Amino acid sequence: MASRLEINFVRLLSRCESIASEKRGETEWRLEKYVGALEEMLVALRKSQSKPTTEVLTEYTRKVDFLKGLLEAEKLSSPTEKALANQFLAPGRTPTIANERMPASKTVHMQTKARCTGEMRDELLGKGLSGKGTSETELRNRRGLPLDERQSAAELEAVLQHHHNLQEKLADDMLNLARNLKNNTLAAQNIIKQDNQTLSQSMRQADLNFEKLKTESERLEQHTKKSVNWLLWLMLILVSFTFISMILFIRIFPRLR
């Protein structure tokens, strides 16, 4: 459960992102004050006993730093410097509230880029320069404002569409990668299964061969023992026959005197 401090922080952060997405005048002071309050609440969140996880705190810090960098970029005088400063801003990666389809800080970042691009284009075309009277300048500004807004909206829509196309392409690539990974995994499982079956059959065959070898070894040992016994008896019979033959020979043929 989120603490009361975190709930208030998320509400104020969402309000700041909403203000940042609007076109503000030079006298607008709320955003800067709110961002300062966000910094204090973020420090309190880090010291709180019921503080959120490290990933959530990192995301909160990222969004607060983005708003601070946005305010500092708006204080620059040159549109080129503003555009360059906006290039280095890192918006949040996750939605602040649940009903956001895209993180509000990303939307603000793209709007700010489009606005800086429009200001740079106006500066290159010489719009907003004095020299033909104050009334004519004001008239140009009043006439050019809706056009700039339409151009900024068109550029923002183009950027959003481009990012949407990139996200769809990335989703398709990830889907294809997941499908290929699944197919490769299934193929590897089948190969491993076949190898296991082959290994099991080889082990069973090795066990059968070992049993056969053991049986043949026992039979050979018995046969060897039987052969030795027959040979021993044959030698005894031969020796006995030789001894008896010598005795008979001596008895039949006495020694000559």
mmCIF file of C-alpha atoms in Angstrom:
data_model
loop_
_atom_site.group_PDB
_atom_site.id
_atom_site.type_symbol
_atom_site.label_atom_id
_atom_site.label_comp_id
_atom_site.label_asym_id
_atom_site.label_seq_id
_atom_site.Cartn_x
_atom_site.Cartn_y
_atom_site.Cartn_z
ATOM 1 C CA MET A 1 0.000 0.000 0.000
ATOM 2 C CA ALA A 2 1.280 3.461 -0.926
ATOM 3 C CA SER A 3 1.722 5.872 1.958
ATOM 4 C CA ARG A 4 -0.135 9.151 2.226
ATOM 5 C CA LEU A 5 3.044 11.045 1.388
ATOM 6 C CA GLU A 6 3.545 9.026 -1.803
ATOM 7 C CA ILE A 7 -0.089 9.555 -2.860
ATOM 8 C CA ASN A 8 0.283 13.320 -2.435
ATOM 9 C CA PHE A 9 3.581 13.215 -4.300
ATOM 10 C CA VAL A 10 2.026 11.365 -7.252
ATOM 11 C CA ARG A 11 -0.888 13.812 -7.368
ATOM 12 C CA LEU A 12 1.414 16.832 -7.343
ATOM 13 C CA LEU A 13 3.681 15.210 -9.956
ATOM 14 C CA SER A 14 0.693 14.581 -12.217
ATOM 15 C CA ARG A 15 -0.409 18.183 -11.756
ATOM 16 C CA CYS A 16 3.065 19.453 -12.648
ATOM 17 C CA GLU A 17 3.140 17.343 -15.805
ATOM 18 C CA SER A 18 -0.298 18.676 -16.731
ATOM 19 C CA ILE A 19 0.869 22.289 -16.266
ATOM 20 C CA ALA A 20 4.069 21.581 -18.220
ATOM 21 C CA SER A 21 2.032 20.277 -21.157
ATOM 22 C CA GLU A 22 0.156 23.588 -21.403
ATOM 23 C CA LYS A 23 1.463 26.704 -23.084
ATOM 24 C CA ARG A 24 2.548 28.966 -20.243
ATOM 25 C CA GLY A 25 3.299 32.621 -20.079
ATOM 26 C CA GLU A 26 6.333 34.310 -18.610
ATOM 27 C CA THR A 27 4.408 35.184 -15.448
ATOM 28 C CA GLU A 28 3.558 31.572 -14.713
ATOM 29 C CA TRP A 29 5.054 30.719 -11.342
ATOM 30 C CA ARG A 30 3.160 27.640 -10.206
ATOM 31 C CA LEU A 31 5.251 25.050 -11.982
ATOM 32 C CA GLU A 32 8.523 26.223 -10.451
ATOM 33 C CA LYS A 33 6.984 26.301 -6.968
ATOM 34 C CA TYR A 34 5.400 22.894 -7.434
ATOM 35 C CA VAL A 35 8.684 21.375 -8.639
ATOM 36 C CA GLY A 36 10.432 22.750 -5.545
ATOM 37 C CA ALA A 37 7.745 21.124 -3.397
ATOM 38 C CA LEU A 38 8.238 17.885 -5.327
ATOM 39 C CA GLU A 39 11.943 17.900 -4.489
ATOM 40 C CA GLU A 40 11.194 18.300 -0.781
ATOM 41 C CA MET A 41 8.589 15.533 -0.865
ATOM 42 C CA LEU A 42 11.006 13.256 -2.732
ATOM 43 C CA VAL A 43 13.632 13.746 -0.018
ATOM 44 C CA ALA A 44 10.986 12.949 2.587
ATOM 45 C CA LEU A 45 9.991 9.829 0.651
ATOM 46 C CA ARG A 46 13.569 8.568 0.654
ATOM 47 C CA LYS A 47 13.775 9.004 4.428
ATOM 48 C CA SER A 48 10.327 7.538 5.100
ATOM 49 C CA GLN A 49 9.999 4.133 6.728
ATOM 50 C CA SER A 50 7.308 3.096 4.242
ATOM 51 C CA LYS A 51 9.278 4.284 1.239
ATOM 52 C CA PRO A 52 8.621 2.686 -2.172
ATOM 53 C CA THR A 53 10.994 0.352 -3.938
ATOM 54 C CA THR A 54 14.288 1.470 -5.424
ATOM 55 C CA GLU A 55 12.943 1.256 -8.998
ATOM 56 C CA VAL A 56 9.956 3.458 -8.151
ATOM 57 C CA LEU A 57 12.162 6.011 -6.386
ATOM 58 C CA THR A 58 14.481 6.075 -9.387
ATOM 59 C CA GLU A 59 11.526 6.735 -11.700
ATOM 60 C CA TYR A 60 10.246 9.532 -9.421
ATOM 61 C CA THR A 61 13.709 11.115 -9.380
ATOM 62 C CA ARG A 62 13.901 10.861 -13.168
ATOM 63 C CA LYS A 63 10.593 12.672 -13.598
ATOM 64 C CA VAL A 64 11.451 15.425 -11.100
ATOM 65 C CA ASP A 65 14.836 15.965 -12.763
ATOM 66 C CA PHE A 66 13.070 16.159 -16.121
ATOM 67 C CA LEU A 67 10.767 18.917 -14.863
ATOM 68 C CA LYS A 68 13.730 20.804 -13.369
ATOM 69 C CA GLY A 69 15.640 20.540 -16.626
ATOM 70 C CA LEU A 70 12.548 21.691 -18.518
ATOM 71 C CA LEU A 71 12.306 24.820 -16.364
ATOM 72 C CA GLU A 72 16.007 25.563 -16.795
ATOM 73 C CA ALA A 73 15.732 25.104 -20.571
ATOM 74 C CA GLU A 74 12.799 27.514 -20.749
ATOM 75 C CA LYS A 75 14.888 30.219 -19.066
ATOM 76 C CA LEU A 76 17.378 30.191 -21.950
ATOM 77 C CA SER A 77 17.088 33.044 -24.406
ATOM 78 C CA SER A 78 18.001 31.394 -27.688
ATOM 79 C CA PRO A 79 15.666 28.837 -29.321
ATOM 80 C CA THR A 80 18.732 26.895 -30.433
ATOM 81 C CA GLU A 81 19.955 26.636 -26.857
ATOM 82 C CA LYS A 82 16.492 25.576 -25.746
ATOM 83 C CA ALA A 83 16.347 22.868 -28.400
ATOM 84 C CA LEU A 84 19.827 21.649 -27.486
ATOM 85 C CA ALA A 85 18.954 21.590 -23.786
ATOM 86 C CA ASN A 86 15.761 19.667 -24.501
ATOM 87 C CA GLN A 87 17.729 17.040 -26.392
ATOM 88 C CA PHE A 88 19.517 16.092 -23.169
ATOM 89 C CA LEU A 89 16.344 15.796 -21.086
ATOM 90 C CA ALA A 90 15.303 12.283 -20.058
ATOM 91 C CA PRO A 91 11.546 11.890 -19.519
ATOM 92 C CA GLY A 92 9.943 9.239 -17.356
ATOM 93 C CA ARG A 93 9.509 5.721 -18.636
ATOM 94 C CA THR A 94 6.279 4.738 -16.877
ATOM 95 C CA PRO A 95 2.895 6.491 -16.575
ATOM 96 C CA THR A 96 2.407 8.580 -13.463
ATOM 97 C CA ILE A 97 -1.269 7.691 -13.095
ATOM 98 C CA ALA A 98 -3.150 4.617 -14.238
ATOM 99 C CA ASN A 99 -5.243 6.176 -17.001
ATOM 100 C CA GLU A 100 -2.252 7.424 -19.015
ATOM 101 C CA ARG A 101 -1.695 5.558 -22.286
ATOM 102 C CA MET A 102 1.726 7.180 -22.702
ATOM 103 C CA PRO A 103 3.847 8.677 -19.921
ATOM 104 C CA ALA A 104 2.923 12.353 -19.577
ATOM 105 C CA SER A 105 6.570 13.377 -19.328
ATOM 106 C CA LYS A 106 7.222 11.838 -22.772
ATOM 107 C CA THR A 107 4.297 13.800 -24.199
ATOM 108 C CA VAL A 108 5.625 17.002 -22.617
ATOM 109 C CA HIS A 109 9.069 16.247 -24.003
ATOM 110 C CA MET A 110 7.745 15.824 -27.539
ATOM 111 C CA GLN A 111 5.608 18.981 -27.252
ATOM 112 C CA THR A 112 8.605 20.949 -26.031
ATOM 113 C CA LYS A 113 10.729 19.639 -28.904
ATOM 114 C CA ALA A 114 8.049 20.633 -31.391
ATOM 115 C CA ARG A 115 7.722 24.074 -29.808
ATOM 116 C CA CYS A 116 11.486 24.630 -29.890
ATOM 117 C CA THR A 117 11.569 23.494 -33.510
ATOM 118 C CA GLY A 118 8.855 26.018 -34.354
ATOM 119 C CA GLU A 119 10.719 28.806 -32.567
ATOM 120 C CA MET A 120 13.916 27.937 -34.419
ATOM 121 C CA ARG A 121 12.030 27.965 -37.710
ATOM 122 C CA ASP A 122 10.459 31.321 -36.895
ATOM 123 C CA GLU A 123 13.873 32.718 -35.981
ATOM 124 C CA LEU A 124 15.345 31.520 -39.258
ATOM 125 C CA LEU A 125 12.468 33.012 -41.252
ATOM 126 C CA GLY A 126 12.767 36.345 -39.418
ATOM 127 C CA LYS A 127 9.422 36.250 -37.650
ATOM 128 C CA GLY A 128 8.983 38.260 -34.507
ATOM 129 C CA LEU A 129 11.604 40.849 -35.396
ATOM 130 C CA SER A 130 10.832 44.529 -34.905
ATOM 131 C CA GLY A 131 11.335 47.138 -37.634
ATOM 132 C CA LYS A 132 7.906 47.669 -39.176
ATOM 133 C CA GLY A 133 6.095 49.127 -36.224
ATOM 134 C CA THR A 134 4.650 47.758 -33.071
ATOM 135 C CA SER A 135 1.131 47.382 -34.396
ATOM 136 C CA GLU A 136 2.266 45.435 -37.420
ATOM 137 C CA THR A 137 4.376 43.144 -35.192
ATOM 138 C CA GLU A 138 1.489 42.516 -32.835
ATOM 139 C CA LEU A 139 -0.792 41.853 -35.797
ATOM 140 C CA ARG A 140 1.690 39.362 -37.203
ATOM 141 C CA ASN A 141 2.024 37.665 -33.845
ATOM 142 C CA ARG A 142 -1.750 37.440 -33.441
ATOM 143 C CA ARG A 143 -2.159 36.095 -36.963
ATOM 144 C CA GLY A 144 0.801 33.734 -36.705
ATOM 145 C CA LEU A 145 -0.131 32.230 -33.339
ATOM 146 C CA PRO A 146 -2.883 29.889 -34.566
ATOM 147 C CA LEU A 147 -0.707 28.829 -37.481
ATOM 148 C CA ASP A 148 2.165 28.021 -35.130
ATOM 149 C CA GLU A 149 -0.163 26.120 -32.893
ATOM 150 C CA ARG A 150 -1.517 24.169 -35.843
ATOM 151 C CA GLN A 151 1.988 23.482 -37.087
ATOM 152 C CA SER A 152 3.118 22.433 -33.618
ATOM 153 C CA ALA A 153 0.081 20.189 -33.283
ATOM 154 C CA ALA A 154 0.774 18.688 -36.710
ATOM 155 C CA GLU A 155 4.427 18.147 -35.837
ATOM 156 C CA LEU A 156 3.447 16.634 -32.495
ATOM 157 C CA GLU A 157 0.955 14.359 -34.240
ATOM 158 C CA ALA A 158 3.651 13.333 -36.723
ATOM 159 C CA VAL A 159 6.105 12.631 -33.915
ATOM 160 C CA LEU A 160 3.489 10.649 -31.992
ATOM 161 C CA GLN A 161 2.589 8.700 -35.121
ATOM 162 C CA HIS A 162 6.270 8.035 -35.792
ATOM 163 C CA HIS A 163 6.783 6.776 -32.253
ATOM 164 C CA HIS A 164 3.612 4.713 -32.532
ATOM 165 C CA ASN A 165 4.894 3.131 -35.755
ATOM 166 C CA LEU A 166 8.238 2.462 -34.131
ATOM 167 C CA GLN A 167 6.515 0.845 -31.162
ATOM 168 C CA GLU A 168 4.410 -1.334 -33.454
ATOM 169 C CA LYS A 169 7.493 -2.352 -35.446
ATOM 170 C CA LEU A 170 9.359 -3.075 -32.220
ATOM 171 C CA ALA A 171 6.406 -5.116 -30.947
ATOM 172 C CA ASP A 172 6.336 -7.094 -34.205
ATOM 173 C CA ASP A 173 10.080 -7.675 -34.040
ATOM 174 C CA MET A 174 9.814 -8.797 -30.421
ATOM 175 C CA LEU A 175 6.913 -11.110 -31.349
ATOM 176 C CA ASN A 176 8.927 -12.635 -34.193
ATOM 177 C CA LEU A 177 11.937 -12.975 -31.929
ATOM 178 C CA ALA A 178 9.818 -14.665 -29.259
ATOM 179 C CA ARG A 179 8.315 -16.984 -31.889
ATOM 180 C CA ASN A 180 11.763 -17.906 -33.234
ATOM 181 C CA LEU A 181 13.054 -18.394 -29.706
ATOM 182 C CA LYS A 182 10.110 -20.672 -28.947
ATOM 183 C CA ASN A 183 10.709 -22.703 -32.107
ATOM 184 C CA ASN A 184 14.422 -22.992 -31.360
ATOM 185 C CA THR A 185 13.639 -24.027 -27.793
ATOM 186 C CA LEU A 186 11.212 -26.699 -28.968
ATOM 187 C CA ALA A 187 13.742 -27.973 -31.512
ATOM 188 C CA ALA A 188 16.445 -28.070 -28.854
ATOM 189 C CA GLN A 189 14.086 -29.932 -26.507
ATOM 190 C CA ASN A 190 13.356 -32.518 -29.201
ATOM 191 C CA ILE A 191 17.059 -32.985 -29.919
ATOM 192 C CA ILE A 192 17.839 -33.336 -26.215
ATOM 193 C CA LYS A 193 14.961 -35.787 -25.832
ATOM 194 C CA GLN A 194 16.245 -37.887 -28.721
ATOM 195 C CA ASP A 195 19.778 -37.771 -27.307
ATOM 196 C CA ASN A 196 18.463 -38.899 -23.921
ATOM 197 C CA GLN A 197 16.597 -41.794 -25.537
ATOM 198 C CA THR A 198 19.719 -42.785 -27.479
ATOM 199 C CA LEU A 199 21.806 -42.545 -24.319
ATOM 200 C CA SER A 200 19.290 -44.662 -22.388
ATOM 201 C CA GLN A 201 19.323 -47.317 -25.096
ATOM 202 C CA SER A 202 23.128 -47.290 -25.126
ATOM 203 C CA MET A 203 23.218 -47.668 -21.342
ATOM 204 C CA ARG A 204 20.754 -50.584 -21.475
ATOM 205 C CA GLN A 205 22.796 -52.226 -24.244
ATOM 206 C CA ALA A 206 25.976 -51.677 -22.224
ATOM 207 C CA ASP A 207 24.328 -53.314 -19.194
ATOM 208 C CA LEU A 208 23.269 -56.291 -21.331
ATOM 209 C CA ASN A 209 26.757 -56.596 -22.771
ATOM 210 C CA PHE A 210 28.245 -56.435 -19.280
ATOM 211 C CA GLU A 211 25.948 -59.208 -18.066
ATOM 212 C CA LYS A 212 26.812 -61.351 -21.082
ATOM 213 C CA LEU A 213 30.514 -60.689 -20.556
ATOM 214 C CA LYS A 214 30.192 -61.610 -16.899
ATOM 215 C CA THR A 215 28.420 -64.870 -17.782
ATOM 216 C CA GLU A 216 30.998 -65.777 -20.414
ATOM 217 C CA SER A 217 33.815 -64.978 -17.982
ATOM 218 C CA GLU A 218 32.327 -67.327 -15.405
ATOM 219 C CA ARG A 219 31.907 -70.058 -18.015
ATOM 220 C CA LEU A 220 35.489 -69.567 -19.172
ATOM 221 C CA GLU A 221 36.733 -69.734 -15.610
ATOM 222 C CA GLN A 222 34.846 -72.966 -15.019
ATOM 223 C CA HIS A 223 36.135 -74.388 -18.274
ATOM 224 C CA THR A 224 39.685 -73.404 -17.342
ATOM 225 C CA LYS A 225 39.349 -75.114 -13.989
ATOM 226 C CA LYS A 226 37.997 -78.250 -15.650
ATOM 227 C CA SER A 227 40.878 -78.278 -18.156
ATOM 228 C CA VAL A 228 43.438 -77.991 -15.361
ATOM 229 C CA ASN A 229 41.829 -80.882 -13.473
ATOM 230 C CA TRP A 230 41.888 -83.173 -16.519
ATOM 231 C CA LEU A 231 45.492 -82.294 -17.225
ATOM 232 C CA LEU A 232 46.475 -83.042 -13.643
ATOM 233 C CA TRP A 233 44.810 -86.430 -13.739
ATOM 234 C CA LEU A 234 46.434 -87.204 -17.072
ATOM 235 C CA MET A 235 49.891 -86.373 -15.687
ATOM 236 C CA LEU A 236 49.276 -88.560 -12.646
ATOM 237 C CA ILE A 237 48.171 -91.449 -14.816
ATOM 238 C CA LEU A 238 51.195 -91.004 -17.097
ATOM 239 C CA VAL A 239 53.630 -90.920 -14.169
ATOM 240 C CA SER A 240 52.018 -93.936 -12.567
ATOM 241 C CA PHE A 241 52.152 -95.866 -15.837
ATOM 242 C CA THR A 242 55.804 -94.980 -16.315
ATOM 243 C CA PHE A 243 56.644 -96.068 -12.766
ATOM 244 C CA ILE A 244 54.851 -99.377 -13.150
ATOM 245 C CA SER A 245 56.463 -99.972 -16.535
ATOM 246 C CA MET A 246 59.942 -99.438 -15.060
ATOM 247 C CA ILE A 247 59.231 -101.884 -12.243
ATOM 248 C CA LEU A 248 58.010 -104.520 -14.670
ATOM 249 C CA PHE A 249 60.959 -103.911 -16.958
ATOM 250 C CA ILE A 250 63.363 -104.429 -14.078
ATOM 251 C CA ARG A 251 61.584 -107.595 -12.982
ATOM 252 C CA ILE A 252 61.365 -109.082 -16.448
ATOM 253 C CA PHE A 253 64.883 -108.198 -17.536
ATOM 254 C CA PRO A 254 67.236 -108.708 -14.609
ATOM 255 C CA ARG A 255 70.578 -106.982 -14.532
ATOM 256 C CA LEU A 256 73.315 -108.789 -16.434
ATOM 257 C CA ARG A 257 76.230 -110.044 -14.427
#
